[in-house]
């Protein structure tokens, strides 16, 4: 078990600065997910923690010890990548055992650890098979088992599920949550997929252009975004952002599932005239795109209205987010409610 800190970390490749000044705390025993679009610096951050990449400025600390000059192999971190390479001529068991032989772990201890790890990832029946005779998901489990068996202080994964099909990915997400519970080790996981981040993390670190935009638990991130960027990164369809006629470049945000296909009472929220442009049946819910005077608004609802219908839709004040011209969240008090009501027509058709 280990905590990790990055303090004032800068990373440049030649003249190109990809991370300006990163401060990050990863809690001991947490399942922390670094998430953000491709190129935002997730892998670079992970690689600086493991030591595979040097730090241009600043410090990396593991359990309070500065490790900038500690070789990757001495940091007690195990890592699983998207493109895991198994040894094709070795069996599952030999693949998993390999790292332990290198670490000079005695044979009895090796067998015991392999047995335990294979129980956790469900590979016990496949110990004698070669990788060529395994499915994609089973091979990925071997890669995970091989990293886990070393009983590292920190377990790092960089997009480990992106080569798997959707069904297997969903299954592996559940397995990783269980693995984390059983091992109690600090997990640091990199992905561009908000669903993976939201479903597995205790702590989400949302990044953009080499910066941390917001770090919090999944619930907090979803319900209490600090910026338009966060509000639109998590959840599908995206959070609606309207310009309206709000003063000072302010913008109004609300999630599609908060759009009601009926009107609000005065004082309760705003009403917007809309016509149904498209309708997607998802089974339990329907996704509507609504044409309105403020642009297209997405709505997710269990209510069924007809394609082409013309209606008034409502949004409650307590479902709204207000953002400033700088795209950061603003407080939403009585004054702001009045401004929104004035701009969007409170309780009136
Ligand atoms: P992510 O993992 O979020 O997709 P990366 O950490 O891989 O992002 O990359 C962050 C930025 O650093 C990108 O702009 C990428 O082009 C750049 N970068 C990454 N590795 C190198 C490298 N070895 N040399 C030069 N630029 C790099």
Coordinates of C-alpha atoms and ligand atoms in Angstrom, one line a residue:
X1 CA 0.0 0.0 0.0
X2 CA 1.2 3.4 -0.9
X3 CA 0.4 7.1 -1.4
X4 CA 1.8 9.0 -4.3
X5 CA 2.4 12.8 -4.7
X6 CA 3.4 14.8 -7.6
X7 CA 4.7 18.2 -6.6
X8 CA 5.1 21.1 -9.1
X9 CA 5.9 18.6 -11.8
X10 CA 6.8 19.9 -15.2
X11 CA 7.4 17.8 -18.3
X12 CA 8.9 19.0 -21.5
X13 CA 9.9 16.9 -24.6
X14 CA 12.6 19.1 -26.0
X15 CA 11.1 22.6 -26.2
X16 CA 7.6 21.4 -26.0
X17 CA 6.1 21.7 -22.6
X18 CA 3.3 19.1 -22.2
X19 CA 2.8 19.5 -18.5
X20 CA 3.3 22.9 -17.0
X21 CA 2.8 22.5 -13.2
X22 CA 1.1 19.4 -12.0
X23 CA 0.2 18.8 -8.3
X24 CA -1.5 15.5 -7.6
X25 CA -2.2 13.5 -4.5
X26 CA -3.1 9.8 -4.9
X27 CA -4.5 8.3 -1.7
X28 CA -3.1 5.1 -0.2
X29 CA -5.3 2.2 -1.2
X30 CA -7.5 4.2 -3.6
X31 CA -8.6 3.3 -7.0
X32 CA -7.6 6.5 -8.8
X33 CA -8.4 7.0 -12.5
X34 CA -6.7 9.6 -14.7
X35 CA -9.2 10.4 -17.4
X36 CA -9.3 12.9 -20.3
X37 CA -9.1 13.1 -24.1
X38 CA -6.2 11.7 -26.0
X39 CA -3.0 13.8 -25.7
X40 CA -3.9 15.5 -22.4
X41 CA -1.0 14.0 -20.6
X42 CA -2.4 10.9 -18.8
X43 CA 0.2 8.4 -19.9
X44 CA 3.0 10.9 -19.4
X45 CA 1.9 11.4 -15.8
X46 CA 1.7 7.7 -15.2
X47 CA 5.1 7.1 -16.8
X48 CA 6.7 9.7 -14.6
X49 CA 5.3 8.0 -11.5
X50 CA 6.7 4.6 -12.7
X51 CA 10.0 6.2 -13.6
X52 CA 9.7 5.2 -17.3
X53 CA 9.8 8.9 -18.1
X54 CA 12.0 11.5 -16.3
X55 CA 10.6 14.6 -14.6
X56 CA 11.8 17.9 -16.1
X57 CA 11.1 19.8 -12.9
X58 CA 9.4 19.0 -9.5
X59 CA 9.2 15.9 -7.4
X60 CA 7.6 12.5 -7.4
X61 CA 7.0 11.0 -4.0
X62 CA 6.0 7.5 -3.1
X63 CA 5.0 7.1 0.6
X64 CA 6.6 10.5 1.2
X65 CA 10.0 9.4 -0.3
X66 CA 11.3 11.3 -3.2
X67 CA 11.8 8.8 -6.1
X68 CA 12.9 11.0 -8.9
X69 CA 16.3 9.2 -9.0
X70 CA 15.0 5.7 -8.2
X71 CA 15.1 3.3 -11.2
X72 CA 11.7 2.0 -12.4
X73 CA 12.4 -1.5 -11.3
X74 CA 13.1 -0.3 -7.7
X75 CA 9.9 1.7 -7.2
X76 CA 7.8 -1.4 -6.4
X77 CA 5.2 -0.6 -9.1
X78 CA 3.6 -3.1 -11.4
X79 CA 2.2 -2.0 -14.7
X80 CA -0.2 -3.3 -17.3
X81 CA -0.4 -1.7 -20.7
X82 CA -3.0 -1.8 -23.5
X83 CA -0.6 -3.9 -25.6
X84 CA 0.5 -6.5 -23.1
X85 CA 3.1 -9.0 -24.4
X86 CA 2.9 -12.5 -23.2
X87 CA 5.6 -15.1 -23.9
X88 CA 4.0 -17.3 -26.6
X89 CA 6.1 -20.4 -25.8
X90 CA 5.3 -20.3 -22.1
X91 CA 2.2 -21.6 -20.4
X92 CA -0.1 -19.3 -18.5
X93 CA 1.5 -20.5 -15.3
X94 CA 5.1 -19.9 -16.6
X95 CA 4.1 -16.4 -17.8
X96 CA 2.8 -15.5 -14.4
X97 CA 5.8 -17.1 -12.6
X98 CA 8.4 -15.5 -14.7
X99 CA 8.7 -12.2 -12.8
X100 CA 8.9 -14.0 -9.5
X101 CA 11.7 -16.2 -10.6
X102 CA 13.6 -13.0 -11.5
X103 CA 12.8 -11.6 -8.1
X104 CA 14.2 -14.9 -6.6
X105 CA 11.0 -15.7 -4.7
X106 CA 11.3 -19.3 -3.4
X107 CA 9.4 -22.0 -5.3
X108 CA 6.7 -22.8 -2.6
X109 CA 6.0 -19.1 -2.2
X110 CA 5.7 -18.8 -6.0
X111 CA 3.2 -21.6 -6.3
X112 CA 1.1 -20.2 -3.4
X113 CA 1.0 -16.7 -4.9
X114 CA 0.2 -18.0 -8.4
X115 CA -2.7 -20.0 -7.0
X116 CA -4.1 -17.1 -5.1
X117 CA -3.9 -14.7 -8.0
X118 CA -5.4 -17.1 -10.5
X119 CA -8.3 -17.6 -8.1
X120 CA -8.9 -13.9 -8.1
X121 CA -8.8 -13.4 -11.9
X122 CA -10.4 -16.7 -12.7
X123 CA -7.5 -18.4 -14.5
X124 CA -7.2 -21.6 -12.4
X125 CA -8.5 -23.9 -15.2
X126 CA -6.1 -22.4 -17.8
X127 CA -2.7 -22.7 -16.0
X128 CA -1.3 -25.2 -18.5
X129 CA -2.5 -23.5 -21.7
X130 CA -0.4 -21.4 -24.1
X131 CA -1.5 -17.8 -24.9
X132 CA -2.4 -18.8 -28.4
X133 CA -5.2 -21.0 -27.0
X134 CA -6.8 -18.2 -24.9
X135 CA -9.4 -15.6 -25.7
X136 CA -8.6 -11.9 -25.7
X137 CA -10.1 -11.5 -22.3
X138 CA -8.2 -14.5 -20.8
X139 CA -5.0 -13.1 -22.2
X140 CA -5.7 -9.8 -20.6
X141 CA -6.3 -11.6 -17.3
X142 CA -2.9 -13.3 -17.6
X143 CA -1.3 -9.8 -18.0
X144 CA -3.2 -8.6 -14.9
X145 CA -2.2 -11.7 -13.0
X146 CA 1.4 -11.4 -13.9
X147 CA 1.4 -7.8 -12.6
X148 CA -0.5 -8.7 -9.4
X149 CA 1.5 -11.7 -8.4
X150 CA 4.5 -9.5 -7.7
X151 CA 2.4 -8.0 -4.8
X152 CA 3.5 -4.4 -5.8
X153 CA 2.9 -1.4 -3.6
X154 CA 1.2 0.3 -6.5
X155 CA -0.6 -1.2 -9.5
X156 CA -0.8 0.9 -12.6
X157 CA -2.8 0.3 -15.7
X158 CA -2.8 2.2 -19.0
X159 CA -5.9 1.6 -21.1
X160 CA -5.8 -2.1 -20.3
X161 CA -9.3 -2.8 -21.6
X162 CA -9.3 -0.9 -24.9
X163 CA -8.5 -4.0 -27.0
X164 CA -11.5 -5.9 -25.7
X165 CA -15.1 -5.9 -27.0
X166 CA -17.8 -4.0 -25.2
X167 CA -19.2 -7.0 -23.3
X168 CA -15.9 -8.2 -22.1
X169 CA -14.9 -4.6 -21.1
X170 CA -18.0 -4.4 -18.9
X171 CA -17.2 -7.7 -17.3
X172 CA -13.5 -6.8 -16.7
X173 CA -14.6 -3.5 -15.1
X174 CA -16.5 -5.5 -12.4
X175 CA -13.5 -7.8 -12.0
X176 CA -11.1 -4.9 -11.5
X177 CA -13.4 -3.4 -8.9
X178 CA -13.4 -6.8 -7.1
X179 CA -9.6 -7.2 -7.5
X180 CA -9.0 -3.8 -6.0
X181 CA -11.3 -4.6 -3.0
X182 CA -9.5 -7.9 -2.4
X183 CA -5.9 -6.6 -2.8
X184 CA -6.3 -3.3 -1.1
X185 CA -3.4 -2.0 -3.2
X186 CA -3.3 1.5 -4.6
X187 CA -4.6 1.3 -8.2
X188 CA -3.8 4.0 -10.7
X189 CA -5.7 3.6 -14.0
X190 CA -5.5 5.6 -17.2
X191 CA -8.3 5.8 -19.7
X192 CA -10.0 8.2 -22.1
X193 CA -13.3 6.6 -21.4
X194 CA -15.6 8.4 -19.0
X195 CA -17.7 5.3 -18.4
X196 CA -14.6 3.3 -17.2
X197 CA -13.6 6.2 -14.9
X198 CA -17.1 6.7 -13.5
X199 CA -17.8 3.0 -12.9
X200 CA -14.5 2.0 -11.2
X201 CA -12.9 5.0 -9.5
X202 CA -13.0 6.1 -5.9
X203 CA -11.2 9.2 -7.1
X204 CA -11.3 10.6 -10.6
X205 CA -8.6 13.0 -11.9
X206 CA -10.0 14.8 -14.9
X207 CA -7.3 16.2 -17.1
X208 CA -7.1 18.7 -20.1
X209 CA -4.0 19.9 -21.9
X210 CA -1.6 18.8 -19.2
X211 CA -3.6 20.3 -16.3
X212 CA -6.0 18.8 -13.7
X213 CA -9.4 20.3 -14.2
X214 CA -11.1 18.6 -11.3
X215 CA -10.3 15.8 -8.9
X216 CA -13.1 14.2 -6.9
X217 CA -15.2 11.1 -6.4
X218 CA -17.5 10.0 -9.4
X219 CA -20.7 11.2 -7.7
X220 CA -19.3 14.7 -6.9
X221 CA -17.8 15.0 -10.4
X222 CA -21.2 14.2 -11.9
X223 CA -23.4 16.3 -9.7
X224 CA -21.0 19.1 -8.8
X225 CA -18.9 19.9 -11.9
X226 CA -16.6 22.9 -11.4
X227 CA -16.6 23.9 -15.1
X228 CA -18.2 23.5 -18.4
X229 CA -15.4 21.1 -19.3
X230 CA -16.3 18.7 -16.5
X231 CA -20.0 19.0 -16.9
X232 CA -19.7 18.0 -20.6
X233 CA -17.0 15.3 -20.1
X234 CA -19.1 13.0 -17.9
X235 CA -22.6 11.8 -18.8
X236 CA -24.2 11.0 -22.2
X237 CA -25.7 12.8 -23.9
X238 CA -23.6 15.8 -22.9
X239 CA -24.8 18.5 -20.5
X240 CA -26.7 21.2 -22.3
X241 CA -25.1 24.6 -22.3
X242 CA -27.2 27.6 -23.3
X243 CA -26.2 31.1 -23.9
X244 CA -29.7 32.6 -23.6
X245 CA -29.5 36.3 -23.0
X246 CA -27.7 36.0 -19.7
X247 CA -25.6 39.0 -18.6
X248 CA -21.8 39.1 -18.6
X249 CA -21.3 36.1 -20.9
X250 CA -22.7 33.7 -18.3
X251 CA -23.9 30.4 -19.5
X252 CA -26.6 28.0 -18.2
X253 CA -26.0 24.3 -18.0
X254 CA -28.3 21.3 -17.2
X255 CA -28.2 17.6 -17.8
X256 CA -30.5 16.0 -20.4
X257 CA -32.1 13.8 -17.7
X258 CA -33.2 17.0 -15.9
X259 CA -35.2 18.3 -18.8
X260 CA -38.9 17.7 -18.1
X261 CA -41.4 17.2 -20.9
X262 CA -43.9 19.4 -19.1
X263 CA -44.0 23.0 -17.7
X264 CA -42.7 24.3 -14.4
X265 CA -44.6 26.3 -11.9
X266 CA -43.6 29.9 -11.4
X267 CA -40.7 30.1 -9.0
X268 CA -39.8 26.4 -9.6
X269 CA -37.8 26.7 -12.9
X270 CA -37.9 27.9 -16.5
X271 CA -40.0 26.8 -19.5
X272 CA -38.7 26.6 -23.0
X273 CA -40.8 26.1 -26.2
X274 CA -39.5 23.1 -28.1
X275 CA -40.2 20.8 -31.0
X276 CA -39.1 17.2 -31.1
X277 CA -36.5 16.8 -33.9
X278 CA -35.4 13.2 -33.3
X279 CA -36.3 10.5 -30.9
X280 CA -34.0 7.5 -30.0
X281 CA -35.5 4.6 -28.1
X282 CA -33.0 3.2 -25.7
X283 CA -35.4 0.8 -24.0
X284 CA -36.0 2.1 -20.5
X285 CA -35.4 5.7 -21.7
X286 CA -35.8 7.9 -24.7
X287 CA -33.3 10.4 -26.0
X288 CA -34.9 13.4 -27.6
X289 CA -33.2 16.2 -29.5
X290 CA -35.3 19.3 -29.2
X291 CA -35.3 22.3 -31.4
X292 CA -35.6 25.5 -29.3
X293 CA -35.0 29.2 -29.6
X294 CA -31.7 28.7 -27.8
X295 CA -30.4 26.0 -30.0
X296 CA -30.7 22.2 -29.8
X297 CA -31.4 20.8 -26.3
X298 CA -30.9 17.1 -25.5
X299 CA -33.4 15.4 -23.3
X300 CA -33.4 12.0 -21.7
X301 CA -36.8 10.9 -20.4
X302 CA -39.0 7.9 -19.7
X303 CA -42.0 9.9 -21.0
X304 CA -43.0 9.1 -24.5
X305 CA -44.0 12.0 -26.8
X306 CA -44.4 11.9 -30.5
X307 CA -41.7 12.7 -33.1
X308 CA -42.5 16.2 -34.4
X309 CA -44.5 17.2 -31.2
X310 CA -44.5 20.9 -30.2
X311 CA -44.4 21.4 -26.5
X312 CA -43.1 23.4 -23.6
X313 CA -40.2 21.7 -21.6
X314 CA -39.2 22.7 -18.1
X315 CA -36.0 22.7 -16.1
X316 CA -36.0 23.2 -12.3
X317 CA -33.7 25.8 -10.8
X318 CA -32.1 23.2 -8.6
X319 CA -31.1 21.2 -11.6
X320 CA -29.1 24.0 -13.1
X321 CA -25.5 25.0 -13.2
X322 CA -24.4 28.5 -13.9
X323 CA -21.0 29.2 -15.5
X324 CA -19.0 32.4 -16.0
X325 CA -17.5 33.7 -19.2
X326 CA -14.3 31.9 -18.2
X327 CA -16.3 28.6 -18.3
X328 CA -15.9 28.0 -14.5
X329 CA -18.8 27.4 -12.2
X330 CA -20.5 30.3 -10.4
X331 CA -22.6 30.3 -7.3
X332 CA -26.4 30.1 -8.0
X333 CA -28.2 32.2 -5.5
X334 CA -31.5 34.1 -5.6
X335 CA -29.9 36.9 -7.7
X336 CA -28.8 34.5 -10.3
X337 CA -32.1 32.7 -10.3
X338 CA -33.8 36.0 -11.1
X339 CA -31.4 36.6 -14.0
X340 CA -32.0 33.2 -15.4
X341 CA -35.8 33.5 -15.0
X342 CA -35.7 36.9 -16.8
X343 CA -33.5 35.5 -19.6
X344 CA -35.5 32.3 -20.2
X345 CA -39.1 33.1 -19.2
X346 CA -40.0 31.6 -15.8
X347 CA -43.2 29.7 -15.5
X348 CA -44.7 31.3 -18.6
X349 CA -45.7 29.7 -21.9
Ligands
LIG1 P1 -2.5 10.8 -23.2 O1 -2.0 9.6 -22.4 O2 -3.5 11.7 -22.4 O3 -3.1 10.4 -24.5 P2 0.3 11.6 -23.5 O4 0.7 11.7 -22.1 O5 0.6 10.3 -24.2 O6 -1.3 11.8 -23.5 O7 0.8 12.8 -24.3 C1 0.7 14.1 -23.8 C2 1.4 15.0 -24.9 O8 2.8 14.8 -24.9 C3 0.9 14.8 -26.3 O9 0.8 16.1 -26.9 C4 2.0 14.0 -26.9 O10 2.0 14.3 -28.3 C5 3.2 14.4 -26.2 N1 4.2 13.4 -26.1 C6 4.1 12.2 -25.5 N2 5.2 11.4 -25.6 C7 6.1 12.2 -26.3 C8 7.4 12.0 -26.7 N3 8.1 10.9 -26.4 N4 8.0 13.0 -27.4 C9 7.4 14.1 -27.7 N5 6.1 14.4 -27.3 C10 5.5 13.4 -26.6

